[in-house]
């Protein structure tokens, strides 16, 4: 019987080590270790031995089973690794074939600029105010200190609708509406549409976009205006961009100014965009005229304020190098696609 | 720390109820963490009179009494030896709860007893249970005993910030309250009793570590009688959570809690060498503390010793060796001041935290030693019958007296924006115990009392001013005025981003429109969208009105792009539309989008499909979900520009907020799309964005705990007449067991070969799950069969 055990063990080892596949190994496992295996049959024959011999031989059989079991486990992981390696090799594909697109669209360049302006001013502590496009003469002109006979009120300049109402010619009426309903301190911007009776061409559109800023509080100074403009310009067009203001006239600010920024095309050395001046006009600004404060019932001795208005279409055109304002309103998908990866 | 309302009232005439005071304390910077009412038990007990009392005939100790409580008379059987007629007693009615014992009507040996006459122990006043309480004859009958004995108190558990050790005593808190309410503080200077002899004949003092012990004072009181403290003293201590011990120890505790400065008393006769030495501990020195613990000392610990042995761990804990016992005749009263770092280190080193160490480690004033010493002597002589020995031993290494700080009223205004005149400022400061010295150079100069070590700079005084004036009394200088419509701002961006990520291009079109476009859209004469605002001076007919919709512009954008060679188009715009409603102009935001051509870019591995109605519906469902709009329904849409059977309207509470569908090819043709040549379907969605925002649920999501039990999936597949919609089939299925059927999902539709005309084959996947248990196979089979049966009955299905 001892001979039998030795033979079984040797034969099993040999066959396990030469197995080539996992199913074969599985079969070997049941034939060597299963209930009908030779080892199990040997176990049945234990009773033929003397009681003194039984324990030692029983242990020998169990040890043999243990040895085979360990060997099978080892062989199993070896065969499995080989199998996985083979599968991995089969998987190799042409990795240069294109990936699947997420098919995203894009925000409109004007929306991008709109959001950026909002975010810059929100970070400077401003709130966003909104007005209506259809306005009355009082809020669009009278309250902004515009004389009754001022040419801007003409039909040739301003669109009128029924009921003595008009399409606002600037976003400035939002200043008036905000000051009518809120006590200072007031810090707002009002982005939105404005309308002027201009024929559409490369630089003009009867419908355009403006952003208005208004800051009213005690001790608001001309220096604050300059500082806010500078901060805005740098955040919008990048470090190194400068802003300057020049004396000008608006009925609702005193002193009034026009805002220039250093040319985004050439950085100030002169190019076609800035017509070699190094500067680009961005909008109007100034300190709120005391007459405007009087119209809305704010004490102009206690409070001071600044206001400015910028053209958003113009900012978008400068920022993205768009030469014709009409491009913004055509919505050509070949154009819009180019803005897929812009931040905002 | 615990603060007693009654105790505070000794020093200040509080006009606030205990509840009101709680709030004021917190807003004065003394945060109340808990409030406790005392005397609740005693409040039930009524002062009553025994109007008649006779011995019970068959008992050796029981008496039958008649007790009058001010309104009624009760018969009570009482076993106390001292009960007698005419006695004023504490009476508990039927129903009174004493601890866990409720008084009930009883019969003792056949005699009715309705109530109980109480002993001190029963009222938790002392351990005395020898007899009933005998109240003075003039005690008011009918009043509850808690009120009479002033037991009803309110105790606040407060958190004192580490910069204010002066608030670690009742007087400090009262002083703050007096400043807060501008009420006088009643503080009487302690008066030293008559003295004899001289302390020099008894004791010498030697402070060897003057840096650690900045001041040490000692007084001697002879012939004291150590006994239990009087009731008032015990009441106060118990209320704030201290255990009464004996009169001398109780007095030192009481004065500590009153002034916030710890004291220590010890037995003179136990002092060896009749001297007090304040020194560093020696190597291998150890002490047995009063708490029963013993500590091995560090050479950095400061100890109070006599000529031979250690008496106390300075400022932290006393020892058994010098402790006061019932036999003590002469006591030494220590009032000292120790450097806070020394106390803190010792306290943490040995992990001993006492009321004394808690105060010293926050830094106390050396000046207060004198007043607490006098106050304790006054009380000890009064309550123990002792005699004060003349003089005191006093060794002090720091300069006493306060320091000067200047306050500029202009600076107060600048920092706090409140305008207070000089007399108000001076009054606030004086109420806090600061002395006004002079005004010069627009500055007010104050002498700061030494107990306010936290006030050394002008800014510290300004903090006190605003604390007393009230943080809430400063008007906000409001900056964001809520001018901004944040909802519109946030949701416009959210929806734009959602659509862009779904492949749509954001477009911007102008506000003008051509009135003939209404005809192209096939709008009937009275249609809402025809109510346009007209321009008086338009540039031309194609811009004669303001647009009432964005559909036209979206179609025109598509036309433009088709003409320029782009045929896969997905666009949208969120912008204003304008309407003339009975001569009132309205401006609203509209969200309109268009899709045509391929849904996604062609990928080599996929067949790319043309956009269909379900792509459109998916986008609309996604939008509605993103806005968290609940309780909506899809209803047939009647807009003339859509194909009737290929469009739906979205209704929320009977308001139509938008619609979507396939563009009527004849409309497309009107807009210049050659429909013979162009085979693509055009789909549009059109929502009133303002209304979408209104209907949207702004509340944050409340999470549902995932089911702890496994979900089971069963698929069901059947042939059914096309007259049954998916919605109605789902409703039928759900009705079988709404709480178990978690999800019903259509996964396949089949028409064609093998299916009779007018029928279709549908496959749903059903998910079952319970919140309470694992579903058994039996249960699931049953449920599935019920669903099949119901569908067979209601929809005449044939299972596949």
Tab-separated table of N, CA and C in Angstrom, chain A residues 20-159:
chain	number	residue	atom	x	y	z
A	20	UNK	N	-1.887	21.614	-19.768
A	20	UNK	CA	-1.769	22.772	-20.639
A	20	UNK	C	-2.934	23.748	-20.507
A	21	UNK	N	-4.082	23.232	-19.985
A	21	UNK	CA	-5.232	24.141	-19.966
A	21	UNK	C	-5.958	24.079	-18.626
A	22	UNK	N	-6.717	25.138	-18.351
A	22	UNK	CA	-7.462	25.215	-17.098
A	22	UNK	C	-8.520	24.118	-16.963
A	23	UNK	N	-9.295	23.812	-18.042
A	23	UNK	CA	-10.275	22.724	-17.893
A	23	UNK	C	-9.612	21.388	-17.583
A	24	UNK	N	-8.456	21.113	-18.217
A	24	UNK	CA	-7.725	19.865	-17.928
A	24	UNK	C	-7.352	19.806	-16.464
A	25	UNK	N	-6.895	20.923	-15.958
A	25	UNK	CA	-6.476	20.969	-14.561
A	25	UNK	C	-7.660	20.675	-13.636
A	26	UNK	N	-8.801	21.248	-14.001
A	26	UNK	CA	-10.019	21.027	-13.217
A	26	UNK	C	-10.344	19.538	-13.162
A	27	UNK	N	-10.206	18.847	-14.339
A	27	UNK	CA	-10.463	17.406	-14.390
A	27	UNK	C	-9.480	16.626	-13.540
A	28	UNK	N	-8.218	17.026	-13.636
A	28	UNK	CA	-7.197	16.339	-12.835
A	28	UNK	C	-7.491	16.458	-11.357
A	29	UNK	N	-7.960	17.633	-10.978
A	29	UNK	CA	-8.237	17.873	-9.565
A	29	UNK	C	-9.278	16.875	-9.058
A	30	UNK	N	-10.343	16.673	-9.850
A	30	UNK	CA	-11.355	15.732	-9.347
A	30	UNK	C	-10.872	14.289	-9.416
A	31	UNK	N	-10.036	13.987	-10.431
A	31	UNK	CA	-9.602	12.579	-10.503
A	31	UNK	C	-8.556	12.233	-9.443
A	32	UNK	N	-7.779	13.242	-8.984
A	32	UNK	CA	-6.775	12.934	-7.941
A	32	UNK	C	-7.271	13.193	-6.524
A	33	UNK	N	-8.178	14.116	-6.398
A	33	UNK	CA	-8.595	14.480	-5.046
A	33	UNK	C	-10.069	14.186	-4.766
A	34	UNK	N	-10.833	13.850	-5.808
A	34	UNK	CA	-12.268	13.626	-5.647
A	34	UNK	C	-12.593	12.363	-4.875
A	35	UNK	N	-13.894	12.119	-4.701
A	35	UNK	CA	-14.350	10.995	-3.882
A	35	UNK	C	-13.956	9.645	-4.481
A	36	UNK	N	-13.883	9.630	-5.827
A	36	UNK	CA	-13.586	8.348	-6.465
A	36	UNK	C	-12.114	8.208	-6.802
A	37	UNK	N	-11.312	9.121	-6.346
A	37	UNK	CA	-9.894	9.091	-6.693
A	37	UNK	C	-9.203	7.907	-6.002
A	38	UNK	N	-8.027	7.601	-6.507
A	38	UNK	CA	-7.265	6.486	-5.930
A	38	UNK	C	-6.912	6.743	-4.473
A	39	UNK	N	-6.631	8.010	-4.177
A	39	UNK	CA	-6.279	8.334	-2.795
A	39	UNK	C	-7.454	8.059	-1.860
A	40	UNK	N	-8.641	8.419	-2.325
A	40	UNK	CA	-9.823	8.162	-1.502
A	40	UNK	C	-10.035	6.661	-1.321
A	41	UNK	N	-9.754	5.938	-2.409
A	41	UNK	CA	-9.903	4.478	-2.298
A	41	UNK	C	-8.882	3.895	-1.322
A	42	UNK	N	-7.684	4.433	-1.358
A	42	UNK	CA	-6.668	3.982	-0.393
A	42	UNK	C	-7.156	4.190	1.031
A	43	UNK	N	-7.791	5.332	1.249
A	43	UNK	CA	-8.320	5.681	2.558
A	43	UNK	C	-9.312	4.619	3.027
A	44	UNK	N	-10.141	4.114	2.038
A	44	UNK	CA	-11.116	3.091	2.379
A	44	UNK	C	-10.429	1.807	2.847
A	45	UNK	N	-9.224	1.591	2.317
A	45	UNK	CA	-8.528	0.350	2.646
A	45	UNK	C	-7.819	0.395	3.993
A	46	UNK	N	-7.890	1.543	4.659
A	46	UNK	CA	-7.201	1.697	5.947
A	46	UNK	C	-7.583	0.597	6.929
A	47	UNK	N	-8.884	0.239	6.864
A	47	UNK	CA	-9.353	-0.746	7.841
A	47	UNK	C	-8.651	-2.104	7.687
A	48	UNK	N	-8.012	-2.338	6.540
A	48	UNK	CA	-7.259	-3.588	6.381
A	48	UNK	C	-5.975	-3.586	7.206
A	49	UNK	N	-5.542	-2.442	7.623
A	49	UNK	CA	-4.295	-2.360	8.387
A	49	UNK	C	-4.552	-2.619	9.864
A	50	UNK	N	-3.468	-2.827	10.583
A	50	UNK	CA	-3.613	-3.015	12.021
A	50	UNK	C	-3.882	-1.645	12.649
A	51	UNK	N	-4.538	-1.653	13.791
A	51	UNK	CA	-4.843	-0.358	14.444
A	51	UNK	C	-3.585	0.467	14.683
A	52	UNK	N	-2.423	-0.186	14.902
A	52	UNK	CA	-1.183	0.559	15.144
A	52	UNK	C	-0.708	1.265	13.886
A	53	UNK	N	-0.914	0.624	12.729
A	53	UNK	CA	-0.423	1.205	11.473
A	53	UNK	C	-1.325	2.325	10.971
A	54	UNK	N	-2.625	2.229	11.302
A	54	UNK	CA	-3.621	3.120	10.705
A	54	UNK	C	-3.304	4.623	10.806
A	55	UNK	N	-3.006	5.132	12.016
A	55	UNK	CA	-2.835	6.606	12.104
A	55	UNK	C	-1.733	7.114	11.193
A	56	UNK	N	-0.585	6.428	11.187
A	56	UNK	CA	0.561	6.905	10.412
A	56	UNK	C	0.237	6.913	8.926
A	57	UNK	N	-0.431	5.830	8.486
A	57	UNK	CA	-0.715	5.751	7.061
A	57	UNK	C	-1.807	6.747	6.653
A	58	UNK	N	-2.801	6.879	7.543
A	58	UNK	CA	-3.859	7.882	7.298
A	58	UNK	C	-3.254	9.251	7.097
A	59	UNK	N	-2.285	9.581	7.968
A	59	UNK	CA	-1.643	10.898	7.880
A	59	UNK	C	-0.886	11.018	6.571
A	60	UNK	N	-0.234	9.955	6.198
A	60	UNK	CA	0.542	9.972	4.952
A	60	UNK	C	-0.367	10.273	3.765
A	61	UNK	N	-1.572	9.668	3.758
A	61	UNK	CA	-2.512	9.928	2.649
A	61	UNK	C	-2.929	11.394	2.651
A	62	UNK	N	-3.272	11.893	3.834
A	62	UNK	CA	-3.704	13.282	3.930
A	62	UNK	C	-2.611	14.249	3.502
A	63	UNK	N	-1.368	13.917	3.910
A	63	UNK	CA	-0.240	14.772	3.497
A	63	UNK	C	-0.135	14.795	1.985
A	64	UNK	N	-0.298	13.637	1.376
A	64	UNK	CA	-0.205	13.551	-0.075
A	64	UNK	C	-1.275	14.417	-0.725
A	65	UNK	N	-2.496	14.339	-0.147
A	65	UNK	CA	-3.580	15.172	-0.659
A	65	UNK	C	-3.195	16.650	-0.580
A	66	UNK	N	-2.615	17.037	0.561
A	66	UNK	CA	-2.206	18.432	0.767
A	66	UNK	C	-1.209	18.867	-0.279
A	67	UNK	N	-0.229	18.013	-0.515
A	67	UNK	CA	0.824	18.337	-1.492
A	67	UNK	C	0.207	18.560	-2.861
A	68	UNK	N	-0.694	17.664	-3.257
A	68	UNK	CA	-1.319	17.772	-4.578
A	68	UNK	C	-2.187	19.041	-4.669
A	69	UNK	N	-2.915	19.307	-3.587
A	69	UNK	CA	-3.788	20.481	-3.587
A	69	UNK	C	-2.976	21.762	-3.798
A	70	UNK	N	-1.867	21.894	-3.076
A	70	UNK	CA	-1.004	23.067	-3.216
A	70	UNK	C	-0.483	23.171	-4.642
A	71	UNK	N	-0.087	22.020	-5.157
A	71	UNK	CA	0.485	21.997	-6.499
A	71	UNK	C	-0.555	22.453	-7.535
A	72	UNK	N	-1.795	21.966	-7.352
A	72	UNK	CA	-2.871	22.329	-8.288
A	72	UNK	C	-3.137	23.842	-8.226
A	73	UNK	N	-3.184	24.379	-6.994
A	73	UNK	CA	-3.432	25.821	-6.825
A	73	UNK	C	-2.355	26.635	-7.540
A	74	UNK	N	-1.100	26.204	-7.350
A	74	UNK	CA	0.028	26.901	-7.978
A	74	UNK	C	-0.113	26.855	-9.491
A	75	UNK	N	-0.413	25.664	-9.988
A	75	UNK	CA	-0.543	25.453	-11.427
A	75	UNK	C	-1.699	26.278	-11.974
A	76	UNK	N	-2.775	26.349	-11.165
A	76	UNK	CA	-3.959	27.089	-11.584
A	76	UNK	C	-3.597	28.550	-11.858
A	77	UNK	N	-2.882	29.194	-10.911
A	77	UNK	CA	-2.585	30.611	-11.110
A	77	UNK	C	-1.587	30.795	-12.252
A	78	UNK	N	-0.699	29.801	-12.442
A	78	UNK	CA	0.257	29.908	-13.553
A	78	UNK	C	-0.481	29.875	-14.895
A	79	UNK	N	-1.413	28.925	-15.017
A	79	UNK	CA	-2.168	28.796	-16.264
A	79	UNK	C	-3.057	30.010	-16.504
A	80	UNK	N	-3.626	30.541	-15.396
A	80	UNK	CA	-4.530	31.684	-15.532
A	80	UNK	C	-3.754	32.910	-16.022
A	81	UNK	N	-2.582	33.155	-15.436
A	81	UNK	CA	-1.750	34.287	-15.886
A	81	UNK	C	-1.449	34.171	-17.371
A	82	UNK	N	-1.096	32.932	-17.775
A	82	UNK	CA	-0.754	32.702	-19.182
A	82	UNK	C	-1.949	33.028	-20.069
A	83	UNK	N	-3.138	32.572	-19.603
A	83	UNK	CA	-4.365	32.805	-20.344
A	83	UNK	C	-4.637	34.309	-20.507
A	84	UNK	N	-4.498	35.081	-19.365
A	84	UNK	CA	-4.742	36.528	-19.407
A	84	UNK	C	-3.766	37.200	-20.360
A	85	UNK	N	-2.503	36.781	-20.299
A	85	UNK	CA	-1.497	37.363	-21.194
A	85	UNK	C	-1.859	37.139	-22.658
A	86	UNK	N	-2.354	35.921	-22.929
A	86	UNK	CA	-2.731	35.602	-24.293
A	86	UNK	C	-3.874	36.506	-24.747
A	87	UNK	N	-4.899	36.660	-23.841
A	87	UNK	CA	-6.047	37.515	-24.179
A	87	UNK	C	-5.602	38.948	-24.426
A	88	UNK	N	-4.735	39.469	-23.529
A	88	UNK	CA	-4.254	40.845	-23.678
A	88	UNK	C	-3.591	41.042	-25.037
A	89	UNK	N	-2.817	40.045	-25.459
A	89	UNK	CA	-2.121	40.150	-26.744
A	89	UNK	C	-3.113	40.224	-27.898
A	90	UNK	N	-4.188	39.416	-27.785
A	90	UNK	CA	-5.203	39.396	-28.827
A	90	UNK	C	-5.943	40.718	-28.945
A	91	UNK	N	-5.959	41.478	-27.824
A	91	UNK	CA	-6.751	42.692	-27.795
A	91	UNK	C	-6.141	43.859	-28.550
A	92	UNK	N	-4.889	43.770	-28.925
A	92	UNK	CA	-4.222	44.947	-29.485
A	92	UNK	C	-4.962	45.424	-30.730
A	93	UNK	N	-5.239	46.775	-30.768
A	93	UNK	CA	-6.036	47.395	-31.832
A	93	UNK	C	-5.283	48.597	-32.364
A	94	UNK	N	-5.844	49.229	-33.396
A	94	UNK	CA	-5.232	50.444	-33.953
A	94	UNK	C	-5.617	51.632	-33.092
A	95	UNK	N	-4.679	52.062	-32.266
A	95	UNK	CA	-4.978	53.123	-31.318
A	95	UNK	C	-5.029	54.499	-31.980
A	96	UNK	N	-4.715	54.567	-33.236
A	96	UNK	CA	-4.772	55.887	-33.891
A	96	UNK	C	-6.175	56.192	-34.409
A	97	UNK	N	-7.070	55.195	-34.311
A	97	UNK	CA	-8.435	55.466	-34.761
A	97	UNK	C	-9.077	56.480	-33.820
A	98	UNK	N	-9.960	57.380	-34.342
A	98	UNK	CA	-10.455	58.486	-33.516
A	98	UNK	C	-11.361	58.041	-32.376
A	99	UNK	N	-11.295	58.798	-31.281
A	99	UNK	CA	-12.144	58.542	-30.129
A	99	UNK	C	-13.541	59.077	-30.357
A	100	UNK	N	-14.436	58.700	-29.443
A	100	UNK	CA	-15.823	59.153	-29.576
A	100	UNK	C	-15.962	60.555	-28.995
A	101	UNK	N	-16.570	61.452	-29.755
A	101	UNK	CA	-16.704	62.836	-29.299
A	101	UNK	C	-17.855	62.963	-28.308
A	102	UNK	N	-17.721	63.912	-27.378
A	102	UNK	CA	-18.846	64.203	-26.484
A	102	UNK	C	-19.848	65.107	-27.173
A	103	UNK	N	-19.518	65.560	-28.395
A	103	UNK	CA	-20.443	66.356	-29.198
A	103	UNK	C	-20.961	67.587	-28.492
A	104	UNK	N	-20.076	68.343	-27.852
A	104	UNK	CA	-20.593	69.532	-27.181
A	104	UNK	C	-20.743	70.686	-28.170
A	105	UNK	N	-21.602	71.612	-27.835
A	105	UNK	CA	-21.799	72.804	-28.644
A	105	UNK	C	-20.926	73.931	-28.122
A	106	UNK	N	-21.407	75.164	-28.232
A	106	UNK	CA	-20.602	76.260	-27.694
A	106	UNK	C	-21.499	77.413	-27.277
A	107	UNK	N	-20.953	78.240	-26.404
A	107	UNK	CA	-21.625	79.489	-26.078
A	107	UNK	C	-21.288	80.499	-27.170
A	108	UNK	N	-22.176	81.417	-27.396
A	108	UNK	CA	-21.965	82.481	-28.380
A	108	UNK	C	-20.881	83.437	-27.862
A	109	UNK	N	-20.038	83.969	-28.750
A	109	UNK	CA	-18.981	84.878	-28.276
A	109	UNK	C	-19.524	86.045	-27.443
A	110	UNK	N	-20.712	86.500	-27.769
A	110	UNK	CA	-21.292	87.592	-26.985
A	110	UNK	C	-21.684	87.114	-25.584
A	111	UNK	N	-22.190	85.885	-25.506
A	111	UNK	CA	-22.509	85.304	-24.194
A	111	UNK	C	-21.224	85.136	-23.370
A	112	UNK	N	-20.158	84.718	-24.042
A	112	UNK	CA	-18.879	84.539	-23.339
A	112	UNK	C	-18.427	85.852	-22.723
A	113	UNK	N	-18.475	86.916	-23.532
A	113	UNK	CA	-18.033	88.220	-23.051
A	113	UNK	C	-18.989	88.743	-21.980
A	114	UNK	N	-20.265	88.532	-22.208
A	114	UNK	CA	-21.294	88.944	-21.247
A	114	UNK	C	-21.023	88.321	-19.884
A	115	UNK	N	-20.795	87.013	-19.887
A	115	UNK	CA	-20.512	86.315	-18.621
A	115	UNK	C	-19.236	86.831	-17.971
A	116	UNK	N	-18.225	87.051	-18.808
A	116	UNK	CA	-16.937	87.480	-18.255
A	116	UNK	C	-17.080	88.851	-17.595
A	117	UNK	N	-17.812	89.745	-18.268
A	117	UNK	CA	-18.027	91.076	-17.688
A	117	UNK	C	-18.782	90.965	-16.373
A	118	UNK	N	-19.833	90.162	-16.365
A	118	UNK	CA	-20.594	89.982	-15.119
A	118	UNK	C	-19.687	89.475	-14.005
A	119	UNK	N	-18.870	88.489	-14.325
A	119	UNK	CA	-18.023	87.892	-13.291
A	119	UNK	C	-16.968	88.864	-12.780
A	120	UNK	N	-16.406	89.655	-13.683
A	120	UNK	CA	-15.408	90.637	-13.239
A	120	UNK	C	-16.056	91.615	-12.268
A	121	UNK	N	-17.218	92.130	-12.632
A	121	UNK	CA	-17.831	93.138	-11.769
A	121	UNK	C	-18.398	92.534	-10.482
A	122	UNK	N	-18.877	91.310	-10.547
A	122	UNK	CA	-19.338	90.661	-9.310
A	122	UNK	C	-18.160	90.526	-8.346
A	123	UNK	N	-16.994	90.190	-8.897
A	123	UNK	CA	-15.819	90.056	-8.021
A	123	UNK	C	-15.392	91.404	-7.456
A	124	UNK	N	-15.793	92.490	-8.112
A	124	UNK	CA	-15.477	93.814	-7.583
A	124	UNK	C	-16.596	94.330	-6.673
A	125	UNK	N	-17.594	93.503	-6.381
A	125	UNK	CA	-18.641	93.881	-5.437
A	125	UNK	C	-19.870	94.487	-6.078
A	126	UNK	N	-19.979	94.410	-7.396
A	126	UNK	CA	-21.157	94.971	-8.068
A	126	UNK	C	-22.265	93.928	-8.141
A	127	UNK	N	-23.506	94.438	-8.231
A	127	UNK	CA	-24.640	93.553	-8.486
A	127	UNK	C	-25.092	93.758	-9.916
A	128	UNK	N	-25.899	92.811	-10.392
A	128	UNK	CA	-26.382	92.936	-11.761
A	128	UNK	C	-27.827	93.416	-11.731
A	129	UNK	N	-28.079	94.511	-12.411
A	129	UNK	CA	-29.433	95.060	-12.464
A	129	UNK	C	-29.954	94.894	-13.881
A	130	UNK	N	-31.284	94.912	-13.993
A	130	UNK	CA	-31.854	94.725	-15.304
A	130	UNK	C	-32.973	95.713	-15.522
A	131	UNK	N	-33.092	96.217	-16.723
A	131	UNK	CA	-34.200	97.108	-17.045
A	131	UNK	C	-34.965	96.545	-18.213
A	132	UNK	N	-35.882	97.329	-18.732
A	132	UNK	CA	-36.642	96.885	-19.892
A	132	UNK	C	-36.088	97.557	-21.141
A	133	UNK	N	-36.276	96.903	-22.280
A	133	UNK	CA	-35.818	97.486	-23.536
A	133	UNK	C	-36.735	98.625	-23.960
A	134	UNK	N	-38.045	98.446	-23.656
A	134	UNK	CA	-39.005	99.502	-23.987
A	134	UNK	C	-39.043	100.468	-22.803
A	135	UNK	N	-38.714	101.721	-23.072
A	135	UNK	CA	-38.567	102.701	-22.003
A	135	UNK	C	-39.447	103.913	-22.283
A	136	UNK	N	-39.517	104.826	-21.275
A	136	UNK	CA	-40.200	106.091	-21.537
A	136	UNK	C	-39.151	107.197	-21.674
A	137	UNK	N	-39.604	108.340	-22.148
A	137	UNK	CA	-38.668	109.434	-22.394
A	137	UNK	C	-38.034	109.922	-21.110
A	138	UNK	N	-38.840	109.876	-20.035
A	138	UNK	CA	-38.297	110.378	-18.769
A	138	UNK	C	-37.019	109.621	-18.389
A	139	UNK	N	-37.097	108.260	-18.386
A	139	UNK	CA	-35.944	107.484	-17.923
A	139	UNK	C	-34.813	107.449	-18.938
A	140	UNK	N	-35.182	107.546	-20.219
A	140	UNK	CA	-34.129	107.466	-21.229
A	140	UNK	C	-33.432	108.821	-21.459
A	141	UNK	N	-34.218	109.908	-21.298
A	141	UNK	CA	-33.649	111.231	-21.595
A	141	UNK	C	-33.744	112.231	-20.444
A	142	UNK	N	-35.012	112.541	-20.007
A	142	UNK	CA	-35.207	113.642	-19.063
A	142	UNK	C	-34.376	113.470	-17.791
A	143	UNK	N	-34.534	112.302	-17.176
A	143	UNK	CA	-33.860	112.088	-15.900
A	143	UNK	C	-32.347	112.069	-16.066
A	144	UNK	N	-31.912	111.843	-17.293
A	144	UNK	CA	-30.468	111.817	-17.542
A	144	UNK	C	-29.985	113.182	-18.034
A	145	UNK	N	-30.812	114.193	-17.714
A	145	UNK	CA	-30.367	115.577	-17.941
A	145	UNK	C	-30.209	115.915	-19.425
A	146	UNK	N	-30.959	115.196	-20.301
A	146	UNK	CA	-30.855	115.470	-21.734
A	146	UNK	C	-31.854	116.573	-22.099
A	147	UNK	N	-31.384	117.652	-22.673
A	147	UNK	CA	-32.295	118.762	-23.004
A	147	UNK	C	-33.411	118.320	-23.943
A	148	UNK	N	-34.579	119.010	-23.851
A	148	UNK	CA	-35.744	118.655	-24.666
A	148	UNK	C	-35.431	118.667	-26.166
A	149	UNK	N	-34.564	119.603	-26.586
A	149	UNK	CA	-34.315	119.732	-28.017
A	149	UNK	C	-33.037	119.015	-28.453
A	150	UNK	N	-32.551	118.141	-27.628
A	150	UNK	CA	-31.308	117.442	-27.955
A	150	UNK	C	-31.519	116.548	-29.178
A	151	UNK	N	-30.575	116.581	-30.153
A	151	UNK	CA	-30.756	115.831	-31.393
A	151	UNK	C	-30.943	114.318	-31.192
A	152	UNK	N	-30.416	113.758	-30.108
A	152	UNK	CA	-30.533	112.311	-29.934
A	152	UNK	C	-31.992	111.867	-29.791
A	153	UNK	N	-32.883	112.832	-29.471
A	153	UNK	CA	-34.296	112.459	-29.319
A	153	UNK	C	-35.012	112.328	-30.665
A	154	UNK	N	-34.347	112.719	-31.771
A	154	UNK	CA	-34.989	112.699	-33.084
A	154	UNK	C	-35.367	111.304	-33.545
A	155	UNK	N	-36.395	111.255	-34.431
A	155	UNK	CA	-36.792	109.991	-35.040
A	155	UNK	C	-35.662	109.369	-35.835
A	156	UNK	N	-34.769	110.185	-36.304
A	156	UNK	CA	-33.654	109.677	-37.086
A	156	UNK	C	-32.636	108.961	-36.214
A	157	UNK	N	-32.717	109.182	-34.907
A	157	UNK	CA	-31.761	108.547	-34.000
A	157	UNK	C	-32.395	107.494	-33.109
A	158	UNK	N	-33.644	107.736	-32.709
A	158	UNK	CA	-34.276	106.890	-31.707
A	158	UNK	C	-35.494	106.202	-32.288
A	159	UNK	N	-35.651	104.913	-31.965
A	159	UNK	CA	-36.854	104.188	-32.378
A	159	UNK	C	-37.957	104.451	-31.365
